[in-house]
Tab-separated table of C-alpha atoms in Angstrom:
chain	number	residue	atom	x	y	z
A	149	ASP	CA	30.215	35.607	-89.079
A	150	LYS	CA	30.602	37.207	-85.383
A	151	ALA	CA	30.146	40.623	-86.894
A	152	LEU	CA	27.150	39.453	-88.765
A	153	ALA	CA	25.709	37.896	-85.580
A	154	ALA	CA	26.351	41.061	-83.591
A	155	ALA	CA	24.708	43.082	-86.326
A	156	ALA	CA	21.794	40.632	-86.236
A	157	ALA	CA	21.398	40.952	-82.463
A	158	ALA	CA	21.434	44.747	-82.704
A	159	ALA	CA	18.921	44.674	-85.450
A	160	ALA	CA	16.616	42.156	-83.661
A	161	GLY	CA	14.814	44.884	-82.052
A	162	ALA	CA	14.777	46.966	-85.271
A	163	PRO	CA	11.877	46.717	-87.750
A	164	LYS	CA	12.418	44.172	-90.593
A	165	LYS	CA	12.585	46.799	-93.228
A	166	GLU	CA	15.692	48.289	-91.713
A	167	MET	CA	17.547	44.933	-91.594
A	168	SER	CA	19.745	43.871	-94.450
A	169	LYS	CA	19.221	40.691	-96.316
A	170	ALA	CA	22.105	38.997	-94.559
A	171	GLU	CA	20.696	39.838	-91.215
A	172	LYS	CA	17.283	38.608	-92.307
A	173	LEU	CA	19.061	35.374	-93.517
A	174	PHE	CA	21.038	34.989	-90.232
A	175	LEU	CA	17.797	35.379	-88.150
A	176	LYS	CA	15.897	32.963	-90.324
A	177	GLU	CA	18.580	30.316	-90.008
A	178	LYS	CA	18.755	30.836	-86.316
A	179	ALA	CA	15.042	30.316	-85.919
A	180	ALA	CA	15.173	27.151	-88.174
A	181	LYS	CA	17.993	25.824	-86.129
A	182	GLU	CA	16.070	26.560	-82.840
A	183	LYS	CA	12.993	24.825	-84.296
A	184	VAL	CA	15.026	21.703	-85.247
A	185	GLU	CA	16.506	21.577	-81.785
A	186	LYS	CA	13.089	21.789	-80.060
A	187	GLU	CA	11.669	19.111	-82.295
A	188	ALA	CA	14.623	16.854	-81.482
A	189	ALA	CA	14.201	17.466	-77.729
A	190	LYS	CA	10.534	16.736	-77.953
A	191	ALA	CA	11.201	13.524	-79.974
A	192	ALA	CA	13.816	12.461	-77.364
A	193	GLU	CA	11.302	13.210	-74.525
A	194	LYS	CA	8.608	11.247	-76.303
A	195	ALA	CA	10.918	8.258	-76.843
A	196	ALA	CA	12.032	8.313	-73.077
A	197	LYS	CA	8.328	8.295	-72.038
A	198	GLU	CA	7.472	5.489	-74.299
A	199	GLU	CA	10.447	3.430	-73.038
A	200	GLU	CA	9.365	4.089	-69.434
A	201	LYS	CA	5.822	2.986	-70.251
A	202	LEU	CA	7.244	-0.151	-71.829
A	203	LEU	CA	9.310	-0.950	-68.731
A	204	LYS	CA	6.300	-0.348	-66.405
A	205	ALA	CA	4.225	-2.721	-68.590
A	206	GLN	CA	6.982	-5.466	-68.470
A	207	GLU	CA	7.341	-4.948	-64.678
A	208	LYS	CA	3.578	-5.314	-64.232
A	209	GLU	CA	3.552	-8.466	-66.339
A	210	SER	CA	6.384	-9.854	-64.354
A	211	LYS	CA	4.607	-9.220	-61.018
A	212	LYS	CA	1.367	-10.783	-62.425
A	213	ALA	CA	3.295	-13.917	-63.522
A	214	ASP	CA	4.967	-14.163	-60.014
A	215	LYS	CA	1.798	-13.811	-58.325
A	216	GLU	CA	0.161	-16.567	-60.483
A	217	ALA	CA	3.131	-18.832	-59.832
A	218	LYS	CA	2.834	-18.216	-56.081
A	219	SER	CA	-0.887	-18.735	-55.971
A	220	ALA	CA	-0.580	-21.915	-57.995
A	221	GLY	CA	1.482	-23.539	-55.229
A	222	PRO	CA	0.241	-25.166	-52.090
A	223	LYS	CA	-1.351	-22.918	-49.429
A	224	LYS	CA	0.931	-22.407	-46.383
A	225	ASN	CA	-0.080	-24.050	-43.140
A	226	VAL	CA	-1.037	-21.821	-40.249
A	227	SER	CA	-0.334	-22.030	-36.512
A	228	SER	CA	-2.790	-23.098	-33.834
A	229	TYR	CA	-3.436	-19.636	-32.860
A	230	PHE	CA	-4.601	-18.738	-36.374
A	231	HIS	CA	-6.972	-21.848	-36.262
A	232	PHE	CA	-8.301	-20.431	-32.887
A	233	GLN	CA	-8.778	-17.001	-34.520
A	234	GLY	CA	-10.697	-18.499	-37.412
A	235	ALA	CA	-12.997	-20.345	-35.197
A	236	ARG	CA	-13.495	-17.484	-32.672
A	237	ARG	CA	-13.514	-14.316	-34.822
A	238	ALA	CA	-17.193	-14.549	-35.999
A	239	ALA	CA	-18.574	-15.208	-32.415
A	240	LEU	CA	-16.607	-12.281	-30.991
A	241	LYS	CA	-17.609	-9.902	-33.888
A	242	GLU	CA	-21.224	-10.896	-33.249
A	243	ALA	CA	-20.954	-10.250	-29.585
A	244	HIS	CA	-19.029	-7.112	-29.994
A	245	PRO	CA	-20.046	-5.459	-33.275
A	246	GLU	CA	-18.590	-2.069	-32.217
A	247	LEU	CA	-14.999	-3.344	-32.102
A	248	GLY	CA	-12.555	-2.747	-34.867
A	249	VAL	CA	-10.036	-5.236	-36.209
A	250	ALA	CA	-7.216	-4.253	-33.794
A	251	GLU	CA	-9.506	-4.431	-30.758
A	252	LEU	CA	-10.795	-7.843	-31.815
A	253	ALA	CA	-7.362	-9.209	-32.303
A	254	LYS	CA	-6.392	-7.911	-28.827
A	255	LEU	CA	-9.385	-9.592	-27.320
A	256	MET	CA	-8.680	-12.895	-29.044
A	257	GLY	CA	-4.888	-12.620	-27.952
A	258	GLU	CA	-6.034	-12.151	-24.329
A	259	GLU	CA	-8.421	-15.158	-24.561
A	260	TRP	CA	-5.663	-17.382	-26.044
A	261	LYS	CA	-3.237	-16.538	-23.338
A	262	ALA	CA	-5.743	-17.344	-20.692
A	263	MET	CA	-6.629	-20.691	-22.211
A	264	SER	CA	-5.072	-23.839	-20.692
A	265	ASP	CA	-3.153	-26.462	-22.696
A	266	GLU	CA	-6.267	-28.740	-22.721
A	267	ASP	CA	-8.390	-25.973	-24.235
A	268	LYS	CA	-5.603	-25.277	-26.850
A	269	ALA	CA	-5.258	-29.057	-27.785
A	270	PRO	CA	-7.971	-29.060	-30.522
A	271	TYR	CA	-6.341	-26.089	-32.337
A	272	GLU	CA	-2.929	-27.628	-31.970
A	273	ARG	CA	-4.247	-30.792	-33.600
A	274	SER	CA	-5.726	-28.753	-36.453
A	275	ALA	CA	-2.368	-27.085	-36.851
A	276	ALA	CA	-0.541	-30.488	-36.955
A	277	GLU	CA	-2.994	-31.730	-39.518
A	278	ASP	CA	-2.566	-28.544	-41.683
A	279	LYS	CA	1.233	-28.926	-41.334
A	280	GLU	CA	0.988	-32.448	-42.727
A	281	ARG	CA	-1.392	-31.355	-45.476
A	282	TYR	CA	1.061	-28.738	-46.505
A	283	ARG	CA	4.007	-31.257	-46.519
A	284	ALA	CA	2.124	-33.627	-48.661
A	285	GLU	CA	1.091	-30.939	-51.139
A	286	CYS	CA	4.743	-29.665	-51.313
A	287	LEU	CA	6.121	-33.100	-51.895
A	288	ALA	CA	3.500	-33.820	-54.629
A	289	ALA	CA	4.471	-30.503	-56.238
A	290	GLY	CA	8.133	-31.170	-55.941
A	291	ILE	CA	8.743	-28.193	-53.630
A	292	GLU	CA	11.184	-28.350	-50.750
A	293	VAL	CA	9.549	-27.863	-47.436
A	294	LYS	CA	11.501	-25.426	-45.209
A	295	GLU	CA	11.334	-25.836	-41.490
A	296	PRO	CA	10.901	-22.606	-39.483
A	297	LYS	CA	13.917	-21.530	-37.455
A	298	ARG	CA	13.666	-22.260	-33.879
A	299	LYS	CA	15.004	-19.861	-31.161
A	300	LYS	CA	17.983	-21.056	-29.354
A	301	GLU	CA	17.767	-21.540	-25.607
A	302	ALA	CA	19.993	-19.390	-23.561
A	303	ASP	CA	23.290	-20.706	-22.410
A	304	GLY	CA	23.275	-21.313	-18.781
A	305	GLY	CA	19.694	-19.954	-18.359
A	306	ALA	CA	17.741	-22.538	-16.311
A	307	ASP	CA	14.544	-20.691	-16.958
A	308	GLY	CA	14.931	-20.868	-20.903
A	309	VAL	CA	14.822	-17.177	-21.345
A	310	ALA	CA	17.316	-15.839	-23.887
A	311	GLU	CA	19.848	-13.426	-22.723
A	312	PRO	CA	19.645	-10.024	-24.577
A	313	LYS	CA	22.160	-9.592	-27.380
A	314	PRO	CA	25.052	-7.202	-26.736
A	315	LYS	CA	24.617	-3.915	-28.493
A	316	LYS	CA	26.971	-3.111	-31.406
A	317	ALA	CA	29.447	-0.425	-30.664
A	318	LYS	CA	27.683	2.278	-32.670
A	319	GLU	CA	24.371	1.655	-30.925
A	320	ALA	CA	26.107	1.615	-27.489
A	321	LYS	CA	27.729	4.896	-28.324
A	322	GLU	CA	24.514	6.474	-29.405
A	323	ALA	CA	22.701	5.277	-26.153
A	324	ALA	CA	25.496	6.700	-24.104
A	325	SER	CA	25.342	10.025	-25.947
A	326	GLU	CA	21.546	10.214	-25.357
A	327	VAL	CA	22.162	9.722	-21.668
A	328	ALA	CA	24.964	12.186	-21.343
A	329	ALA	CA	24.217	15.472	-19.920
A	330	ALA	CA	23.757	18.500	-22.124
A	331	LYS	CA	26.653	20.810	-22.284
A	332	PRO	CA	26.362	24.622	-21.550
A	333	ALA	CA	26.287	27.020	-24.441
A	334	VAL	CA	29.440	28.699	-23.102
A	335	PHE	CA	31.373	25.362	-24.016
A	336	PHE	CA	30.264	25.726	-27.792
A	337	TYR	CA	31.073	29.418	-27.843
A	338	LYS	CA	34.481	28.845	-26.410
A	339	LYS	CA	35.122	26.112	-28.834
A	340	SER	CA	34.196	28.479	-31.855
A	341	GLN	CA	36.415	31.128	-30.445
A	342	ARG	CA	39.382	28.738	-30.243
A	343	SER	CA	39.595	28.290	-34.024
A	344	ALA	CA	39.302	32.049	-34.483
A	345	ILE	CA	42.158	32.662	-31.956
A	346	ALA	CA	44.244	30.002	-33.566
A	347	GLU	CA	44.009	31.533	-37.068
A	348	ALA	CA	44.986	34.894	-35.619
């Protein structure tokens, strides 16, 4: 069979009239085998694409169902600052039509910081009412209301400012390496030569 294959390979470049029947049969079988392999590869690729398409469709349906379930629940309450933004945004946009979203947000933030506690009181009342509405809707729907986590006050800090957390060892090492002075090129050259000298 190997001799026949070698002869067929040698005769592959020769005209068909000069090939023997065995060589022609061998080449014909080889071509048929290659054709079957190509068709099998195409069928496997097509099956893989169809499976991937099916998985994407299932994932899309799952996301859609999750989104519908989430939208069916009660609307989350918002803070006093967001109530302020809702009330103030239209007036600021009208007064400053050239400003973009980020600039408007910055302007509203500055106004909020400059406001006194008395000026913030109506927005804080709205936020408290909104929070009660959310609680009532959650209880009616049988959903557990989660309280937001509060920041812990600093131990021993009279001003209530939290102390910075100590850095992890890796972060501290990276920070120290950034600050360290750069080493001269001679150091690296000598280091590379040490290994060459040690091998010799």
